[in-house]
């Protein structure tokens, strides 16, 4: 028996790699570059299409704890991120091209068969296991099949920020600084006075946007809301959001600017920067015009424009079991954002979880649940637990961990300890784990 992984994003790549490491025959089906999506630019595996940041490494942050748990699993995504890291303060940001190239080579070297083709449905009579990890931009054809077998599929709208060249930035205006002077000065800051901000604001809220079929503002995902939609909620909204100036001092004046636009390195060489919090669906000509209203970016050269796309996911609580298998066909697993987890790390982590259980099924063992005292276990339990309410996409967060302990350091310590114990027991194939530990 072999495993077919559909989708070469973060979840699919992680799952394929982990299975191959366990000496399981894996076929990875990735339609790119034969057929591209609205947001991908290359045929590389694990291409990052939105931010290049994997968020904080601090254990007091849920993303930091999730990284640590994934490291304990031997995550390929974490390995690749650390090896392609670019300066970003406490955050783990990466050179996106180096990151994807590393993942692609590792998967090829571990013996995974890669087929560039679109999968439109899973064969009903297949003797193999399948993992659907097609992500938020699942093709229309596969979406149609999913709707038939699940009875429904859901979606929300997501957006991507522009990337500009470093050489086009005016460094006589843009400056490096950290909020309240704490950090390693990994961000560039473009300051605005009140007049500059108001001119920028008016241009932004009146700019033309690209029409999207079925677009509904009620389906905008909050953390990736387009900057123009944030602006339309009120004139001060940007000043408490992506343009907040607190804790930053302009070296030219020694004072806090009225507003600040921040830029973060997008590659290790520092030749590209992305505009933090500037996800958008503005027309490309409008993006160029409005970005060039930002002091320091008056000559900005945009190498990737912001776009909006529809994020597809299924109602996992209705159609998947606790191991992320399709209830109607236990040979089909799901992983990644299509399950309702939200975020780079969360997607890759689900690939780890599904690979673990797919490998157990192939070896004739019962699948296992992760301890719900761990961030991974709590997240996957949230996604698959049959609660009364409809599933909403979810990031890793400390609210998922029910604990008497209030200190996040203590919660993180217990989570790590419990996962280490779980993995130690699992390595010995203890039979008392065969019914799960959740």
Tab-separated table of C-alpha atoms in Angstrom:
chain	number	residue	atom	x	y	z
A	1	UNK	CA	0.000	0.000	0.000
A	2	UNK	CA	1.233	3.496	-0.839
A	3	UNK	CA	0.080	6.976	0.140
A	4	UNK	CA	-0.966	9.597	-2.394
A	5	UNK	CA	-0.635	13.191	-1.176
A	6	UNK	CA	-2.652	15.734	-3.157
A	7	UNK	CA	-1.153	19.204	-2.869
A	8	UNK	CA	2.458	20.301	-2.437
A	9	UNK	CA	1.951	23.143	0.014
A	10	UNK	CA	3.148	23.204	3.606
A	11	UNK	CA	0.829	20.453	4.864
A	12	UNK	CA	1.285	18.192	1.853
A	13	UNK	CA	5.048	18.632	1.796
A	14	UNK	CA	5.361	17.910	5.506
A	15	UNK	CA	3.130	14.841	5.259
A	16	UNK	CA	4.932	13.438	2.219
A	17	UNK	CA	8.353	13.918	3.817
A	18	UNK	CA	7.373	12.355	7.127
A	19	UNK	CA	5.848	9.319	5.418
A	20	UNK	CA	8.875	8.796	3.178
A	21	UNK	CA	11.158	9.005	6.227
A	22	UNK	CA	9.145	6.104	7.636
A	23	UNK	CA	9.962	4.087	4.483
A	24	UNK	CA	6.442	4.369	3.096
A	25	UNK	CA	6.001	4.744	-0.669
A	26	UNK	CA	4.641	8.216	-1.375
A	27	UNK	CA	3.296	9.847	-4.527
A	28	UNK	CA	2.935	13.616	-4.296
A	29	UNK	CA	0.479	15.138	-6.783
A	30	UNK	CA	1.076	18.869	-7.306
A	31	UNK	CA	-0.623	20.547	-10.256
A	32	UNK	CA	1.851	23.437	-10.384
A	33	UNK	CA	3.519	24.450	-12.648
A	34	UNK	CA	1.335	22.616	-15.194
A	35	UNK	CA	-1.672	24.472	-13.799
A	36	UNK	CA	-1.142	27.554	-11.645
A	37	UNK	CA	-3.336	29.095	-8.952
A	38	UNK	CA	-4.290	32.790	-8.700
A	39	UNK	CA	-1.600	33.399	-6.055
A	40	UNK	CA	1.336	31.042	-6.703
A	41	UNK	CA	4.267	32.165	-8.844
A	42	UNK	CA	6.492	29.052	-9.046
A	43	UNK	CA	6.362	25.288	-9.288
A	44	UNK	CA	8.332	24.849	-6.054
A	45	UNK	CA	6.857	22.883	-3.191
A	46	UNK	CA	5.801	24.745	-0.027
A	47	UNK	CA	5.720	28.108	-1.793
A	48	UNK	CA	4.752	30.891	0.618
A	49	UNK	CA	2.142	33.080	-1.043
A	50	UNK	CA	1.268	35.497	1.744
A	51	UNK	CA	3.615	36.662	4.496
A	52	UNK	CA	7.148	35.314	4.810
A	53	UNK	CA	6.808	35.194	8.608
A	54	UNK	CA	6.153	32.146	10.777
A	55	UNK	CA	5.458	34.474	13.707
A	56	UNK	CA	7.004	34.580	17.165
A	57	UNK	CA	9.500	32.115	18.620
A	58	UNK	CA	8.661	33.136	22.198
A	59	UNK	CA	7.087	30.271	24.185
A	60	UNK	CA	4.704	32.769	25.761
A	61	UNK	CA	3.241	33.107	22.263
A	62	UNK	CA	1.150	30.218	20.918
A	63	UNK	CA	3.175	30.190	17.696
A	64	UNK	CA	6.373	29.743	19.690
A	65	UNK	CA	4.953	26.752	21.520
A	66	UNK	CA	3.669	25.258	18.276
A	67	UNK	CA	7.160	25.563	16.744
A	68	UNK	CA	8.683	23.752	19.699
A	69	UNK	CA	6.172	20.901	19.424
A	70	UNK	CA	6.803	20.599	15.700
A	71	UNK	CA	10.551	20.451	16.336
A	72	UNK	CA	9.948	17.482	18.648
A	73	UNK	CA	8.225	15.765	15.708
A	74	UNK	CA	11.227	16.453	13.436
A	75	UNK	CA	9.339	18.910	11.247
A	76	UNK	CA	10.774	19.592	7.796
A	77	UNK	CA	9.033	22.974	7.666
A	78	UNK	CA	10.700	24.146	10.892
A	79	UNK	CA	14.085	22.870	9.676
A	80	UNK	CA	13.681	24.729	6.381
A	81	UNK	CA	12.525	27.913	8.125
A	82	UNK	CA	15.521	27.986	10.471
A	83	UNK	CA	17.966	27.413	7.617
A	84	UNK	CA	16.456	30.173	5.454
A	85	UNK	CA	15.846	32.665	8.251
A	86	UNK	CA	16.030	36.429	7.721
A	87	UNK	CA	16.193	39.061	10.518
A	88	UNK	CA	12.734	39.854	11.923
A	89	UNK	CA	13.162	40.469	15.631
A	90	UNK	CA	11.448	37.790	17.732
A	91	UNK	CA	9.624	36.440	14.680
A	92	UNK	CA	10.817	33.590	12.465
A	93	UNK	CA	10.757	35.111	8.984
A	94	UNK	CA	12.312	33.437	5.957
A	95	UNK	CA	13.753	34.009	2.521
A	96	UNK	CA	10.750	32.521	0.752
A	97	UNK	CA	12.642	31.253	-2.316
A	98	UNK	CA	15.389	29.558	-0.273
A	99	UNK	CA	12.754	28.072	1.997
A	100	UNK	CA	10.783	26.491	-0.856
A	101	UNK	CA	13.910	25.309	-2.658
A	102	UNK	CA	15.141	23.575	0.503
A	103	UNK	CA	11.814	21.801	1.046
A	104	UNK	CA	11.615	20.746	-2.604
A	105	UNK	CA	15.127	19.266	-2.609
A	106	UNK	CA	14.653	17.430	0.685
A	107	UNK	CA	11.451	15.816	-0.562
A	108	UNK	CA	13.069	14.770	-3.805
A	109	UNK	CA	16.078	13.357	-1.978
A	110	UNK	CA	13.978	11.273	0.395
A	111	UNK	CA	12.460	9.388	-2.535
A	112	UNK	CA	8.992	10.903	-2.909
A	113	UNK	CA	7.590	10.521	-6.426
A	114	UNK	CA	6.337	13.929	-7.617
A	115	UNK	CA	3.734	14.088	-10.373
A	116	UNK	CA	2.688	17.484	-11.733
A	117	UNK	CA	-0.974	16.979	-12.483
A	118	UNK	CA	-4.356	18.150	-11.283
A	119	UNK	CA	-6.351	15.651	-9.248
A	120	UNK	CA	-10.058	16.298	-9.695
A	121	UNK	CA	-11.384	13.434	-7.577
A	122	UNK	CA	-10.176	10.464	-5.534
A	123	UNK	CA	-10.750	7.078	-7.218
A	124	UNK	CA	-13.403	5.183	-5.246
A	125	UNK	CA	-11.762	1.807	-5.799
A	126	UNK	CA	-8.200	2.886	-4.905
A	127	UNK	CA	-6.410	0.358	-2.654
A	128	UNK	CA	-4.107	3.121	-1.341
A	129	UNK	CA	-4.420	5.832	1.269
A	130	UNK	CA	-4.954	9.431	0.143
A	131	UNK	CA	-4.201	12.719	1.878
A	132	UNK	CA	-5.972	15.793	0.505
A	133	UNK	CA	-3.835	18.814	1.353
A	134	UNK	CA	-4.773	21.164	-1.463
A	135	UNK	CA	-4.990	24.213	0.742
A	136	UNK	CA	-7.104	27.351	0.495
A	137	UNK	CA	-6.840	27.654	-3.295
A	138	UNK	CA	-8.111	24.155	-4.059
A	139	UNK	CA	-8.951	23.896	-7.760
A	140	UNK	CA	-12.539	24.386	-8.881
A	141	UNK	CA	-12.740	20.828	-10.207
A	142	UNK	CA	-11.647	19.237	-6.934
A	143	UNK	CA	-13.917	21.634	-5.017
A	144	UNK	CA	-16.870	20.329	-7.028
A	145	UNK	CA	-16.005	16.756	-6.046
A	146	UNK	CA	-15.552	17.764	-2.402
A	147	UNK	CA	-18.952	19.392	-2.377
A	148	UNK	CA	-20.507	16.161	-3.642
A	149	UNK	CA	-18.950	13.980	-0.961
A	150	UNK	CA	-19.216	16.392	1.977
A	151	UNK	CA	-22.529	17.994	1.074
A	152	UNK	CA	-20.960	21.427	1.411
A	153	UNK	CA	-17.726	23.336	1.335
A	154	UNK	CA	-17.041	26.668	2.944
A	155	UNK	CA	-14.794	29.595	2.241
A	156	UNK	CA	-13.644	33.030	3.305
A	157	UNK	CA	-11.635	35.724	1.530
A	158	UNK	CA	-7.928	36.256	2.075
A	159	UNK	CA	-5.463	38.794	0.689
A	160	UNK	CA	-1.729	39.081	-0.017
A	161	UNK	CA	0.571	42.086	0.486
A	162	UNK	CA	2.865	43.623	-2.168
A	163	UNK	CA	6.652	43.176	-2.269
A	164	UNK	CA	9.050	45.940	-3.373
A	165	UNK	CA	12.766	46.136	-4.186
A	166	UNK	CA	15.123	47.431	-1.498
A	167	UNK	CA	16.993	49.645	-3.970
A	168	UNK	CA	13.819	51.593	-4.733
A	169	UNK	CA	13.406	52.728	-1.096
A	170	UNK	CA	14.492	56.247	-0.128
A	171	UNK	CA	16.698	55.693	2.933
A	172	UNK	CA	16.947	59.406	3.631
A	173	UNK	CA	13.339	59.063	4.828
A	174	UNK	CA	12.888	55.380	5.765
A	175	UNK	CA	14.771	54.333	8.906
A	176	UNK	CA	15.391	51.235	10.997
A	177	UNK	CA	13.941	51.227	14.501
A	178	UNK	CA	12.151	49.007	17.007
A	179	UNK	CA	9.174	49.949	19.109
A	180	UNK	CA	10.347	51.478	22.388
A	181	UNK	CA	13.923	50.691	21.332
A	182	UNK	CA	13.517	46.989	22.122
A	183	UNK	CA	14.737	44.577	19.417
A	184	UNK	CA	17.381	44.260	16.734
A	185	UNK	CA	16.167	46.889	14.258
A	186	UNK	CA	14.944	44.403	11.663
A	187	UNK	CA	12.136	46.605	10.295
A	188	UNK	CA	12.257	49.670	8.070
A	189	UNK	CA	9.871	52.464	9.038
A	190	UNK	CA	8.308	55.020	6.721
A	191	UNK	CA	6.958	57.942	8.806
A	192	UNK	CA	3.960	60.101	7.944
A	193	UNK	CA	2.855	63.434	9.344
A	194	UNK	CA	-0.857	64.156	9.664
A	195	UNK	CA	-1.186	65.802	6.250
A	196	UNK	CA	0.633	62.924	4.521
A	197	UNK	CA	-1.533	60.379	6.325
A	198	UNK	CA	-4.793	62.097	5.433
A	199	UNK	CA	-3.786	62.337	1.766
A	200	UNK	CA	-2.854	58.628	1.793
A	201	UNK	CA	-6.068	57.682	3.617
A	202	UNK	CA	-8.362	59.498	1.182
A	203	UNK	CA	-6.605	57.953	-1.811
A	204	UNK	CA	-6.846	54.492	-0.271
A	205	UNK	CA	-10.568	54.491	0.536
A	206	UNK	CA	-11.450	55.904	-2.886
A	207	UNK	CA	-9.204	53.629	-4.954
A	208	UNK	CA	-10.579	51.089	-7.415
A	209	UNK	CA	-10.541	47.436	-6.382
A	210	UNK	CA	-10.458	44.277	-8.471
A	211	UNK	CA	-13.955	42.745	-8.565
A	212	UNK	CA	-14.138	39.186	-7.236
A	213	UNK	CA	-16.993	36.826	-7.992
A	214	UNK	CA	-19.064	36.139	-4.907
A	215	UNK	CA	-17.145	38.636	-2.784
A	216	UNK	CA	-18.778	39.234	0.597
A	217	UNK	CA	-17.238	41.556	3.192
A	218	UNK	CA	-18.753	39.356	5.875
A	219	UNK	CA	-16.445	36.542	4.746
A	220	UNK	CA	-13.211	38.507	5.107
A	221	UNK	CA	-10.698	36.747	7.344
A	222	UNK	CA	-9.863	39.245	10.090
A	223	UNK	CA	-6.086	38.698	10.268
A	224	UNK	CA	-5.639	39.102	6.522
A	225	UNK	CA	-8.229	41.828	5.936
A	226	UNK	CA	-7.274	44.116	3.007
A	227	UNK	CA	-5.790	47.410	4.149
A	228	UNK	CA	-8.428	49.353	2.210
A	229	UNK	CA	-11.214	47.497	4.042
A	230	UNK	CA	-9.614	48.323	7.397
A	231	UNK	CA	-9.406	51.976	6.325
A	232	UNK	CA	-13.097	52.076	5.426
A	233	UNK	CA	-14.069	51.211	8.993
A	234	UNK	CA	-12.915	54.647	10.151
A	235	UNK	CA	-10.321	57.345	9.653
A	236	UNK	CA	-8.355	56.316	12.750
A	237	UNK	CA	-8.521	52.560	12.134
A	238	UNK	CA	-5.129	52.334	10.394
A	239	UNK	CA	-3.484	54.239	13.231
A	240	UNK	CA	-4.473	51.441	15.605
A	241	UNK	CA	-3.679	48.762	13.035
A	242	UNK	CA	-0.951	48.395	10.386
A	243	UNK	CA	0.121	52.076	10.560
A	244	UNK	CA	0.302	52.415	14.352
A	245	UNK	CA	3.220	54.696	15.310
A	246	UNK	CA	3.449	53.991	19.056
A	247	UNK	CA	6.927	53.455	20.434
A	248	UNK	CA	8.711	54.604	17.272
A	249	UNK	CA	10.748	57.807	17.016
A	250	UNK	CA	11.721	59.459	13.723
A	251	UNK	CA	15.498	60.169	13.939
A	252	UNK	CA	15.034	63.302	11.812
A	253	UNK	CA	12.684	64.919	14.342
A	254	UNK	CA	13.242	62.931	17.532
A	255	UNK	CA	9.457	62.636	17.820
A	256	UNK	CA	6.820	59.961	17.248
A	257	UNK	CA	5.348	60.259	13.714
A	258	UNK	CA	1.607	60.570	13.173
A	259	UNK	CA	1.631	57.210	11.325
A	260	UNK	CA	4.246	54.629	10.345
A	261	UNK	CA	4.336	52.086	7.515
A	262	UNK	CA	6.670	49.182	8.307
A	263	UNK	CA	8.666	47.049	5.862
A	264	UNK	CA	10.167	43.617	6.592
A	265	UNK	CA	12.905	41.809	4.657
A	266	UNK	CA	11.484	39.232	2.303
A	267	UNK	CA	14.736	37.459	1.454
A	268	UNK	CA	18.065	36.767	3.155
A	269	UNK	CA	20.017	39.116	0.905
A	270	UNK	CA	17.734	42.006	1.846
A	271	UNK	CA	17.041	42.926	-1.760
A	272	UNK	CA	13.256	42.603	-1.304
A	273	UNK	CA	10.877	43.969	1.330
A	274	UNK	CA	7.207	43.280	1.966
A	275	UNK	CA	4.909	45.998	3.274
A	276	UNK	CA	3.654	44.762	6.626
A	277	UNK	CA	-0.137	44.622	6.955
A	278	UNK	CA	-0.766	45.847	3.395
A	279	UNK	CA	-2.819	42.925	2.117
A	280	UNK	CA	-4.970	44.354	-0.660
A	281	UNK	CA	-7.279	43.770	-3.594
A	282	UNK	CA	-6.684	47.148	-5.205
A	283	UNK	CA	-6.118	47.241	-8.939
A	284	UNK	CA	-2.412	47.041	-9.723
A	285	UNK	CA	-2.232	50.559	-11.130
A	286	UNK	CA	-3.874	51.825	-7.943
A	287	UNK	CA	-1.431	49.895	-5.762
A	288	UNK	CA	1.525	51.590	-7.460
A	289	UNK	CA	-0.075	55.026	-7.162
A	290	UNK	CA	-1.019	54.706	-3.491
A	291	UNK	CA	2.152	52.965	-2.281
A	292	UNK	CA	4.147	55.791	-3.851
A	293	UNK	CA	2.240	58.242	-1.635
A	294	UNK	CA	4.087	56.743	1.353
A	295	UNK	CA	7.146	58.838	2.308
A	296	UNK	CA	10.257	56.868	1.427
A	297	UNK	CA	8.410	54.777	-1.152
A	298	UNK	CA	7.801	57.508	-3.731
A	299	UNK	CA	9.888	55.518	-6.235
A	300	UNK	CA	8.820	52.039	-5.064
A	301	UNK	CA	9.356	49.250	-7.579
A	302	UNK	CA	6.733	46.565	-6.989
A	303	UNK	CA	7.858	43.053	-7.926
A	304	UNK	CA	4.754	41.281	-6.597
A	305	UNK	CA	1.400	42.986	-6.377
A	306	UNK	CA	-1.155	42.263	-3.697
A	307	UNK	CA	-4.046	39.998	-4.665
A	308	UNK	CA	-7.131	38.546	-3.016
A	309	UNK	CA	-8.295	34.967	-3.285
A	310	UNK	CA	-10.913	32.666	-1.881
A	311	UNK	CA	-9.823	30.335	0.915
A	312	UNK	CA	-11.639	27.007	0.775
A	313	UNK	CA	-12.132	24.764	3.786
A	314	UNK	CA	-14.485	21.941	4.767
A	315	UNK	CA	-16.639	21.582	7.867
A	316	UNK	CA	-14.307	19.076	9.506
A	317	UNK	CA	-16.557	18.693	12.525
A	318	UNK	CA	-19.224	17.136	10.356
A	319	UNK	CA	-17.232	15.153	7.821
A	320	UNK	CA	-13.936	14.123	9.472
A	321	UNK	CA	-13.156	11.877	12.421
A	322	UNK	CA	-10.687	12.735	15.192
A	323	UNK	CA	-7.782	11.508	13.047
A	324	UNK	CA	-8.768	13.785	10.122
A	325	UNK	CA	-10.114	10.905	8.047
A	326	UNK	CA	-13.222	11.223	5.940
A	327	UNK	CA	-16.033	9.519	7.860
A	328	UNK	CA	-17.492	8.123	4.639
A	329	UNK	CA	-14.144	6.696	3.494
A	330	UNK	CA	-11.390	6.108	6.056
A	331	UNK	CA	-8.788	5.749	3.319
A	332	UNK	CA	-8.998	9.505	2.711
A	333	UNK	CA	-7.272	11.879	5.128
A	334	UNK	CA	-7.302	15.680	5.040
A	335	UNK	CA	-4.523	18.053	6.122
A	336	UNK	CA	-3.757	21.750	6.046
A	337	UNK	CA	-5.940	24.827	5.828
A	338	UNK	CA	-8.663	22.930	4.028
A	339	UNK	CA	-9.450	21.293	7.407
A	340	UNK	CA	-10.106	24.634	9.092
A	341	UNK	CA	-6.733	25.240	10.715
A	342	UNK	CA	-5.432	28.669	9.796
A	343	UNK	CA	-1.806	29.674	9.352
A	344	UNK	CA	1.471	28.354	7.962
A	345	UNK	CA	2.571	26.512	11.095
A	346	UNK	CA	-0.860	25.125	11.828
A	347	UNK	CA	-1.109	23.709	8.305
A	348	UNK	CA	2.300	22.057	8.450
A	349	UNK	CA	1.551	20.690	11.926
A	350	UNK	CA	-1.584	19.004	10.637
A	351	UNK	CA	0.580	17.361	7.963
A	352	UNK	CA	2.734	15.913	10.772
A	353	UNK	CA	-0.338	14.587	12.567
A	354	UNK	CA	-1.904	13.019	9.498
A	355	UNK	CA	1.405	11.449	8.401
A	356	UNK	CA	1.762	9.881	11.835
A	357	UNK	CA	-1.655	8.258	11.614
A	358	UNK	CA	-1.450	7.273	7.955
A	359	UNK	CA	1.789	5.452	8.704
A	360	UNK	CA	0.161	3.670	11.646
A	361	UNK	CA	-2.785	2.551	9.510
A	362	UNK	CA	-0.413	1.130	6.895
A	363	UNK	CA	1.404	-0.813	9.634
A	364	UNK	CA	-1.893	-2.241	10.882
A	365	UNK	CA	-2.046	-0.055	14.003
A	366	UNK	CA	-4.918	2.058	15.251
A	367	UNK	CA	-4.483	5.827	14.725
A	368	UNK	CA	-3.802	7.963	17.789
A	369	UNK	CA	-4.883	11.355	19.091
A	370	UNK	CA	-2.377	13.833	20.443
A	371	UNK	CA	-2.742	14.902	24.089
A	372	UNK	CA	-5.131	17.847	24.267
A	373	UNK	CA	-2.759	19.438	26.773
A	374	UNK	CA	-0.470	20.156	23.808
A	375	UNK	CA	-1.031	23.005	21.364
A	376	UNK	CA	-1.202	20.618	18.393
A	377	UNK	CA	-3.578	18.259	20.166
A	378	UNK	CA	-5.857	21.063	21.349
A	379	UNK	CA	-5.980	22.661	17.882
A	380	UNK	CA	-6.842	19.440	16.065
A	381	UNK	CA	-9.397	18.559	18.724
A	382	UNK	CA	-11.019	21.955	18.204
A	383	UNK	CA	-11.210	21.419	14.449
A	384	UNK	CA	-12.655	17.890	14.587
A	385	UNK	CA	-14.675	17.916	17.825
A	386	UNK	CA	-18.376	17.532	17.055
A	387	UNK	CA	-19.624	20.689	18.717
A	388	UNK	CA	-23.020	22.209	18.008
A	389	UNK	CA	-21.715	25.345	16.339
A	390	UNK	CA	-20.269	25.633	12.856
A	391	UNK	CA	-16.515	25.458	12.423
A	392	UNK	CA	-14.634	28.748	12.046
A	393	UNK	CA	-10.986	28.682	10.867
A	394	UNK	CA	-8.656	28.754	13.881
A	395	UNK	CA	-5.064	29.725	14.600
A	396	UNK	CA	-3.051	28.189	17.426
A	397	UNK	CA	-3.770	30.156	20.599
A	398	UNK	CA	-3.479	29.690	24.336
A	399	UNK	CA	-7.258	29.870	24.678
A	400	UNK	CA	-7.399	26.333	23.262
A	401	UNK	CA	-5.471	24.957	26.237
A	402	UNK	CA	-7.753	24.500	29.223
A	403	UNK	CA	-5.550	24.590	32.305
A	404	UNK	CA	-5.661	25.634	35.933
A	405	UNK	CA	-2.267	27.270	35.443
A	406	UNK	CA	-2.445	30.897	34.419
A	407	UNK	CA	1.212	31.440	33.601
A	408	UNK	CA	1.893	30.714	29.946
A	409	UNK	CA	5.417	29.586	30.710
A	410	UNK	CA	4.033	26.848	32.971
A	411	UNK	CA	1.415	25.872	30.396
A	412	UNK	CA	4.091	25.660	27.682
A	413	UNK	CA	6.345	23.596	29.925
A	414	UNK	CA	3.569	21.099	30.623
A	415	UNK	CA	2.636	20.937	26.935
A	416	UNK	CA	6.214	20.157	25.910
A	417	UNK	CA	6.616	17.600	28.708
A	418	UNK	CA	3.370	15.839	27.763
A	419	UNK	CA	4.321	15.683	24.089
A	420	UNK	CA	7.777	14.310	24.873
A	421	UNK	CA	6.182	11.604	27.025
A	422	UNK	CA	3.671	10.816	24.289
A	423	UNK	CA	6.367	10.488	21.609
A	424	UNK	CA	8.539	8.342	23.869
A	425	UNK	CA	5.653	5.967	24.484
A	426	UNK	CA	4.720	6.001	20.820
A	427	UNK	CA	8.227	4.989	19.809
A	428	UNK	CA	7.748	1.821	21.815
A	429	UNK	CA	4.348	1.137	20.193
A	430	UNK	CA	2.657	0.873	23.569
A	431	UNK	CA	-0.687	-0.818	23.095
A	432	UNK	CA	-2.365	1.497	25.612
A	433	UNK	CA	-1.943	4.275	23.049
A	434	UNK	CA	-3.875	2.454	20.391
A	435	UNK	CA	-7.162	3.945	21.494
A	436	UNK	CA	-5.748	7.467	21.584
A	437	UNK	CA	-4.755	9.749	24.422
A	438	UNK	CA	-6.984	12.737	23.791
